[in-house]
C-alpha cells in the first residue's frame, strides 16, 4: 500500500495497494509474475482495479529477457519488453526496456541501474 502526490493539472494524492505473486518455472530459468491491485485517484475520486502479468526468461548466466502487460479495468493495457544484464552477479544489474500502449500514444523507454545490498537481517 502506498501513496503518490501529483502536482500541476492532476494535483491530488493517489492511493494504491497491490498483491504480487511470482512463480518459478522451468527449474527457475523462467519466472511468472502476476499482480492485482487497487488505485484511488485523489484528483477525481475515481477507483480502478489494476493488474499486471510478466514473464522473465534466463538466456544465460548474466542475461534475462522479459515481456509484460499491465493496466486497469478500463482503457487499453500497456506492454513492454526488455533485458536485464548482471554486471556484477547478484550485486549490480542494468536493464533496458521499451514499451507502448496498443494504438500508440504512450511510448516509453527506460535505462535502469539496480544495486542490490547484502541482506539487512540474516
Short mmCIF file of N, CA and C in Angstrom, two decimals:
data_model
loop_
_atom_site.label_atom_id
_atom_site.label_comp_id
_atom_site.label_asym_id
_atom_site.label_seq_id
_atom_site.Cartn_x
_atom_site.Cartn_y
_atom_site.Cartn_z
N UNK A 1 0.85 -1.17 0.00
CA UNK A 1 0.00 0.00 0.00
C UNK A 1 0.90 1.23 0.00
N UNK A 2 0.46 2.27 -0.69
CA UNK A 2 1.27 3.48 -0.76
C UNK A 2 0.46 4.65 -1.25
N UNK A 3 1.14 5.78 -1.37
CA UNK A 3 0.51 6.99 -1.85
C UNK A 3 1.51 7.77 -2.71
N UNK A 4 0.97 8.53 -3.65
CA UNK A 4 1.76 9.38 -4.52
C UNK A 4 1.06 10.72 -4.60
N UNK A 5 1.81 11.81 -4.44
CA UNK A 5 1.22 13.14 -4.55
C UNK A 5 1.58 13.72 -5.91
N UNK A 6 0.56 14.06 -6.69
CA UNK A 6 0.75 14.65 -8.02
C UNK A 6 0.68 16.17 -7.91
N UNK A 7 1.35 16.85 -8.83
CA UNK A 7 1.31 18.30 -8.89
C UNK A 7 0.82 18.73 -10.26
N UNK A 8 0.60 20.02 -10.44
CA UNK A 8 0.16 20.53 -11.73
C UNK A 8 -1.32 20.30 -11.95
N UNK A 9 -1.69 20.06 -13.21
CA UNK A 9 -3.10 19.91 -13.58
C UNK A 9 -3.75 18.70 -12.90
N UNK A 10 -2.97 17.65 -12.58
CA UNK A 10 -3.50 16.45 -11.95
C UNK A 10 -3.23 16.43 -10.45
N UNK A 11 -3.17 17.61 -9.82
CA UNK A 11 -2.83 17.70 -8.40
C UNK A 11 -3.79 16.87 -7.56
N UNK A 12 -3.25 16.22 -6.58
CA UNK A 12 -4.03 15.39 -5.67
C UNK A 12 -3.17 14.27 -5.14
N UNK A 13 -3.70 13.52 -4.22
CA UNK A 13 -2.97 12.39 -3.64
C UNK A 13 -3.65 11.11 -4.09
N UNK A 14 -2.88 10.25 -4.76
CA UNK A 14 -3.37 8.95 -5.19
C UNK A 14 -2.97 7.91 -4.15
N UNK A 15 -3.85 6.94 -3.92
CA UNK A 15 -3.57 5.83 -3.01
C UNK A 15 -3.62 4.54 -3.81
N UNK A 16 -2.78 3.58 -3.45
CA UNK A 16 -2.78 2.32 -4.16
C UNK A 16 -2.41 1.18 -3.22
N UNK A 17 -2.79 0.00 -3.63
CA UNK A 17 -2.40 -1.24 -2.94
C UNK A 17 -2.38 -2.33 -3.99
N UNK A 18 -1.47 -3.27 -3.85
CA UNK A 18 -1.46 -4.40 -4.79
C UNK A 18 -0.89 -5.63 -4.11
N UNK A 19 -1.27 -6.77 -4.67
CA UNK A 19 -0.83 -8.07 -4.17
C UNK A 19 -0.04 -8.75 -5.28
N UNK A 20 1.29 -8.87 -5.12
CA UNK A 20 2.11 -9.53 -6.14
C UNK A 20 2.27 -11.03 -5.86
N UNK A 21 2.50 -11.78 -6.93
CA UNK A 21 2.77 -13.22 -6.82
C UNK A 21 3.80 -13.58 -7.89
N UNK A 22 4.78 -14.39 -7.54
CA UNK A 22 5.77 -14.87 -8.50
C UNK A 22 5.85 -16.38 -8.40
N UNK A 23 5.92 -17.01 -9.55
CA UNK A 23 6.04 -18.48 -9.62
C UNK A 23 7.25 -18.82 -10.49
N UNK A 24 8.16 -19.64 -9.97
CA UNK A 24 9.31 -20.10 -10.75
C UNK A 24 8.86 -21.23 -11.67
N UNK A 25 9.34 -21.17 -12.90
CA UNK A 25 9.05 -22.20 -13.90
C UNK A 25 10.36 -22.70 -14.49
N UNK A 26 10.31 -23.80 -15.19
CA UNK A 26 11.48 -24.35 -15.91
C UNK A 26 12.69 -24.46 -15.00
N UNK A 27 12.48 -24.97 -13.80
CA UNK A 27 13.60 -25.15 -12.87
C UNK A 27 14.23 -23.85 -12.40
N UNK A 28 13.47 -22.75 -12.44
CA UNK A 28 13.99 -21.45 -12.01
C UNK A 28 14.55 -20.61 -13.14
N UNK A 29 14.57 -21.14 -14.37
CA UNK A 29 15.07 -20.37 -15.51
C UNK A 29 14.01 -19.45 -16.10
N UNK A 30 12.80 -19.52 -15.59
CA UNK A 30 11.72 -18.61 -16.01
C UNK A 30 10.93 -18.22 -14.77
N UNK A 31 10.40 -17.00 -14.78
CA UNK A 31 9.60 -16.50 -13.66
C UNK A 31 8.31 -15.92 -14.22
N UNK A 32 7.19 -16.29 -13.62
CA UNK A 32 5.90 -15.72 -13.96
C UNK A 32 5.49 -14.79 -12.82
N UNK A 33 5.27 -13.52 -13.13
CA UNK A 33 4.86 -12.53 -12.14
C UNK A 33 3.42 -12.11 -12.43
N UNK A 34 2.58 -12.09 -11.41
CA UNK A 34 1.20 -11.62 -11.54
C UNK A 34 0.93 -10.66 -10.39
N UNK A 35 0.10 -9.65 -10.63
CA UNK A 35 -0.34 -8.81 -9.53
C UNK A 35 -1.73 -8.29 -9.79
N UNK A 36 -2.42 -8.01 -8.71
CA UNK A 36 -3.77 -7.47 -8.74
C UNK A 36 -3.81 -6.36 -7.70
N UNK A 37 -4.42 -5.23 -8.06
CA UNK A 37 -4.39 -4.12 -7.13
C UNK A 37 -5.56 -3.16 -7.28
N UNK A 38 -5.45 -2.07 -6.53
CA UNK A 38 -6.48 -1.03 -6.48
C UNK A 38 -5.79 0.32 -6.50
N UNK A 39 -6.39 1.28 -7.20
CA UNK A 39 -5.87 2.64 -7.29
C UNK A 39 -7.01 3.61 -7.05
N UNK A 40 -6.78 4.59 -6.17
CA UNK A 40 -7.76 5.67 -5.91
C UNK A 40 -7.09 6.97 -6.33
N UNK A 41 -7.62 7.61 -7.38
CA UNK A 41 -7.08 8.87 -7.87
C UNK A 41 -7.69 10.02 -7.06
N UNK A 42 -6.82 10.74 -6.36
CA UNK A 42 -7.30 11.80 -5.48
C UNK A 42 -7.90 12.98 -6.22
N UNK A 43 -7.36 13.33 -7.39
CA UNK A 43 -7.85 14.50 -8.12
C UNK A 43 -9.28 14.30 -8.61
N UNK A 44 -9.67 13.06 -8.92
CA UNK A 44 -11.00 12.80 -9.48
C UNK A 44 -11.86 11.91 -8.59
N UNK A 45 -11.33 11.42 -7.49
CA UNK A 45 -12.02 10.49 -6.60
C UNK A 45 -12.49 9.23 -7.34
N UNK A 46 -11.73 8.79 -8.37
CA UNK A 46 -12.06 7.57 -9.08
C UNK A 46 -11.29 6.40 -8.50
N UNK A 47 -11.90 5.23 -8.53
CA UNK A 47 -11.26 3.99 -8.14
C UNK A 47 -11.04 3.14 -9.38
N UNK A 48 -9.95 2.38 -9.41
CA UNK A 48 -9.67 1.49 -10.53
C UNK A 48 -9.06 0.20 -10.01
N UNK A 49 -9.39 -0.87 -10.68
CA UNK A 49 -8.75 -2.16 -10.45
C UNK A 49 -7.52 -2.19 -11.34
N UNK A 50 -6.37 -2.56 -10.79
CA UNK A 50 -5.14 -2.64 -11.57
C UNK A 50 -4.66 -4.09 -11.64
N UNK A 51 -3.90 -4.40 -12.68
CA UNK A 51 -3.41 -5.76 -12.87
C UNK A 51 -2.09 -5.73 -13.64
N UNK A 52 -1.35 -6.82 -13.55
CA UNK A 52 -0.11 -6.95 -14.30
C UNK A 52 0.26 -8.40 -14.45
N UNK A 53 0.92 -8.72 -15.56
CA UNK A 53 1.41 -10.07 -15.82
C UNK A 53 2.73 -9.95 -16.57
N UNK A 54 3.73 -10.70 -16.14
CA UNK A 54 5.05 -10.65 -16.79
C UNK A 54 5.67 -12.03 -16.81
N UNK A 55 6.49 -12.26 -17.82
CA UNK A 55 7.25 -13.49 -17.92
C UNK A 55 8.71 -13.13 -18.16
N UNK A 56 9.59 -13.63 -17.29
CA UNK A 56 11.04 -13.44 -17.44
C UNK A 56 11.66 -14.78 -17.81
N UNK A 57 12.69 -14.72 -18.64
CA UNK A 57 13.36 -15.95 -19.06
C UNK A 57 14.87 -15.75 -19.04
N UNK A 58 15.60 -16.67 -18.40
CA UNK A 58 17.06 -16.62 -18.38
C UNK A 58 17.59 -17.07 -19.75
N UNK A 59 18.48 -16.27 -20.32
CA UNK A 59 19.14 -16.62 -21.57
C UNK A 59 20.48 -17.29 -21.29
N UNK A 60 21.23 -16.72 -20.35
CA UNK A 60 22.48 -17.32 -19.89
C UNK A 60 22.72 -16.83 -18.46
N UNK A 61 23.90 -17.06 -17.92
CA UNK A 61 24.17 -16.74 -16.52
C UNK A 61 24.02 -15.25 -16.20
N UNK A 62 24.20 -14.37 -17.18
CA UNK A 62 24.14 -12.93 -16.93
C UNK A 62 22.95 -12.21 -17.55
N UNK A 63 22.24 -12.85 -18.48
CA UNK A 63 21.20 -12.16 -19.26
C UNK A 63 19.82 -12.77 -19.05
N UNK A 64 18.85 -11.90 -18.75
CA UNK A 64 17.44 -12.26 -18.68
C UNK A 64 16.68 -11.38 -19.66
N UNK A 65 15.65 -11.91 -20.31
CA UNK A 65 14.75 -11.12 -21.15
C UNK A 65 13.35 -11.24 -20.57
N UNK A 66 12.50 -10.24 -20.84
CA UNK A 66 11.15 -10.29 -20.27
C UNK A 66 10.16 -9.55 -21.15
N UNK A 67 8.91 -9.87 -20.93
CA UNK A 67 7.78 -9.16 -21.54
C UNK A 67 6.70 -9.04 -20.50
N UNK A 68 6.00 -7.92 -20.52
CA UNK A 68 4.92 -7.75 -19.55
C UNK A 68 3.81 -6.88 -20.09
N UNK A 69 2.65 -7.06 -19.52
CA UNK A 69 1.49 -6.24 -19.83
C UNK A 69 0.86 -5.84 -18.51
N UNK A 70 0.33 -4.62 -18.45
CA UNK A 70 -0.28 -4.13 -17.21
C UNK A 70 -1.29 -3.05 -17.55
N UNK A 71 -2.24 -2.85 -16.66
CA UNK A 71 -3.26 -1.84 -16.94
C UNK A 71 -4.28 -1.75 -15.83
N UNK A 72 -5.43 -1.21 -16.22
CA UNK A 72 -6.55 -1.02 -15.31
C UNK A 72 -7.79 -1.69 -15.90
N UNK A 73 -8.86 -1.70 -15.12
CA UNK A 73 -10.08 -2.34 -15.57
C UNK A 73 -10.79 -1.58 -16.70
N UNK A 74 -10.32 -0.39 -17.02
CA UNK A 74 -10.85 0.34 -18.17
C UNK A 74 -9.68 0.91 -18.97
N UNK A 75 -9.87 1.06 -20.24
CA UNK A 75 -8.79 1.54 -21.08
C UNK A 75 -7.94 0.42 -21.62
N UNK A 76 -7.02 0.78 -22.47
CA UNK A 76 -6.13 -0.20 -23.10
C UNK A 76 -4.94 -0.50 -22.20
N UNK A 77 -4.48 -1.74 -22.23
CA UNK A 77 -3.31 -2.10 -21.40
C UNK A 77 -2.02 -1.57 -22.02
N UNK A 78 -1.01 -1.47 -21.19
CA UNK A 78 0.35 -1.15 -21.64
C UNK A 78 1.12 -2.45 -21.78
N UNK A 79 2.17 -2.42 -22.58
CA UNK A 79 3.07 -3.56 -22.66
C UNK A 79 4.49 -3.05 -22.77
N UNK A 80 5.42 -3.88 -22.36
CA UNK A 80 6.83 -3.55 -22.53
C UNK A 80 7.65 -4.83 -22.60
N UNK A 81 8.79 -4.71 -23.23
CA UNK A 81 9.75 -5.80 -23.34
C UNK A 81 11.11 -5.25 -22.95
N UNK A 82 11.99 -6.13 -22.54
CA UNK A 82 13.30 -5.64 -22.15
C UNK A 82 14.27 -6.74 -21.84
N UNK A 83 15.43 -6.31 -21.36
CA UNK A 83 16.50 -7.23 -20.99
C UNK A 83 17.19 -6.70 -19.74
N UNK A 84 17.66 -7.65 -18.93
CA UNK A 84 18.44 -7.32 -17.73
C UNK A 84 19.77 -8.05 -17.81
N UNK A 85 20.83 -7.34 -17.51
CA UNK A 85 22.17 -7.93 -17.55
C UNK A 85 22.83 -7.72 -16.20
N UNK A 86 23.38 -8.80 -15.64
CA UNK A 86 24.15 -8.70 -14.40
C UNK A 86 25.55 -8.22 -14.76
N UNK A 87 25.92 -7.02 -14.31
CA UNK A 87 27.28 -6.54 -14.49
C UNK A 87 28.20 -7.17 -13.45
N UNK A 88 27.71 -7.26 -12.22
CA UNK A 88 28.37 -7.98 -11.13
C UNK A 88 27.30 -8.94 -10.60
N UNK A 89 27.46 -10.25 -10.80
CA UNK A 89 26.41 -11.19 -10.41
C UNK A 89 25.92 -10.99 -8.98
N UNK A 90 24.59 -10.96 -8.86
CA UNK A 90 23.88 -10.81 -7.59
C UNK A 90 24.12 -9.49 -6.88
N UNK A 91 24.78 -8.50 -7.54
CA UNK A 91 25.05 -7.21 -6.90
C UNK A 91 24.67 -6.01 -7.76
N UNK A 92 25.03 -6.01 -9.05
CA UNK A 92 24.79 -4.85 -9.92
C UNK A 92 24.16 -5.34 -11.22
N UNK A 93 23.04 -4.72 -11.56
CA UNK A 93 22.29 -5.11 -12.74
C UNK A 93 21.92 -3.87 -13.54
N UNK A 94 21.91 -3.97 -14.85
CA UNK A 94 21.46 -2.88 -15.71
C UNK A 94 20.30 -3.42 -16.54
N UNK A 95 19.28 -2.59 -16.74
CA UNK A 95 18.16 -3.05 -17.55
C UNK A 95 17.76 -1.99 -18.57
N UNK A 96 17.23 -2.46 -19.68
CA UNK A 96 16.75 -1.61 -20.76
C UNK A 96 15.38 -2.11 -21.15
N UNK A 97 14.39 -1.21 -21.14
CA UNK A 97 13.03 -1.60 -21.50
C UNK A 97 12.47 -0.63 -22.51
N UNK A 98 11.52 -1.11 -23.28
CA UNK A 98 10.77 -0.28 -24.21
C UNK A 98 9.34 -0.76 -24.24
N UNK A 99 8.41 0.17 -24.36
CA UNK A 99 7.01 -0.24 -24.34
C UNK A 99 6.10 0.76 -25.00
N UNK A 100 4.84 0.38 -25.10
CA UNK A 100 3.82 1.19 -25.76
C UNK A 100 2.46 0.72 -25.30
N UNK A 101 1.45 1.49 -25.65
CA UNK A 101 0.06 1.09 -25.45
C UNK A 101 -0.49 0.78 -26.83
N UNK A 102 -1.17 -0.37 -27.02
CA UNK A 102 -1.72 -0.65 -28.34
C UNK A 102 -2.55 0.53 -28.84
N UNK A 103 -2.30 0.92 -30.06
CA UNK A 103 -2.96 2.11 -30.60
C UNK A 103 -2.07 3.33 -30.51
N UNK A 104 -0.95 3.20 -29.78
CA UNK A 104 0.04 4.27 -29.72
C UNK A 104 -0.26 5.33 -28.68
N UNK A 105 0.67 6.27 -28.57
CA UNK A 105 0.45 7.41 -27.70
C UNK A 105 1.23 7.41 -26.40
N UNK A 106 1.62 6.28 -25.90
CA UNK A 106 2.30 6.22 -24.60
C UNK A 106 3.62 5.48 -24.69
N UNK A 107 4.44 5.77 -25.67
CA UNK A 107 5.73 5.08 -25.81
C UNK A 107 6.66 5.47 -24.67
N UNK A 108 7.42 4.47 -24.23
CA UNK A 108 8.35 4.72 -23.13
C UNK A 108 9.60 3.85 -23.33
N UNK A 109 10.72 4.39 -22.93
CA UNK A 109 11.98 3.64 -22.91
C UNK A 109 12.68 3.99 -21.61
N UNK A 110 13.25 2.98 -20.97
CA UNK A 110 13.96 3.22 -19.71
C UNK A 110 15.31 2.52 -19.72
N UNK A 111 16.23 3.10 -19.02
CA UNK A 111 17.52 2.50 -18.75
C UNK A 111 17.70 2.56 -17.25
N UNK A 112 17.88 1.41 -16.63
CA UNK A 112 17.94 1.37 -15.17
C UNK A 112 19.20 0.72 -14.65
N UNK A 113 19.60 1.14 -13.47
CA UNK A 113 20.72 0.56 -12.76
C UNK A 113 20.19 0.07 -11.42
N UNK A 114 20.41 -1.19 -11.12
CA UNK A 114 19.93 -1.80 -9.88
C UNK A 114 21.12 -2.20 -9.04
N UNK A 115 21.17 -1.72 -7.80
CA UNK A 115 22.23 -2.07 -6.86
C UNK A 115 21.58 -2.90 -5.76
N UNK A 116 22.08 -4.08 -5.53
CA UNK A 116 21.49 -4.99 -4.56
C UNK A 116 22.42 -5.07 -3.35
N UNK A 117 21.86 -4.72 -2.19
CA UNK A 117 22.65 -4.73 -0.96
C UNK A 117 22.65 -6.12 -0.33
N UNK A 118 23.58 -6.36 0.56
CA UNK A 118 23.52 -7.61 1.34
C UNK A 118 22.25 -7.58 2.19
N UNK A 119 21.78 -8.74 2.64
CA UNK A 119 20.58 -8.77 3.49
C UNK A 119 20.77 -7.94 4.76
N UNK A 120 19.72 -7.23 5.15
CA UNK A 120 19.76 -6.46 6.39
C UNK A 120 19.64 -7.39 7.60
N UNK A 121 18.86 -8.44 7.44
CA UNK A 121 18.63 -9.39 8.53
C UNK A 121 19.00 -10.78 8.03
N UNK A 122 19.98 -11.41 8.65
CA UNK A 122 20.41 -12.75 8.19
C UNK A 122 19.34 -13.80 8.36
#
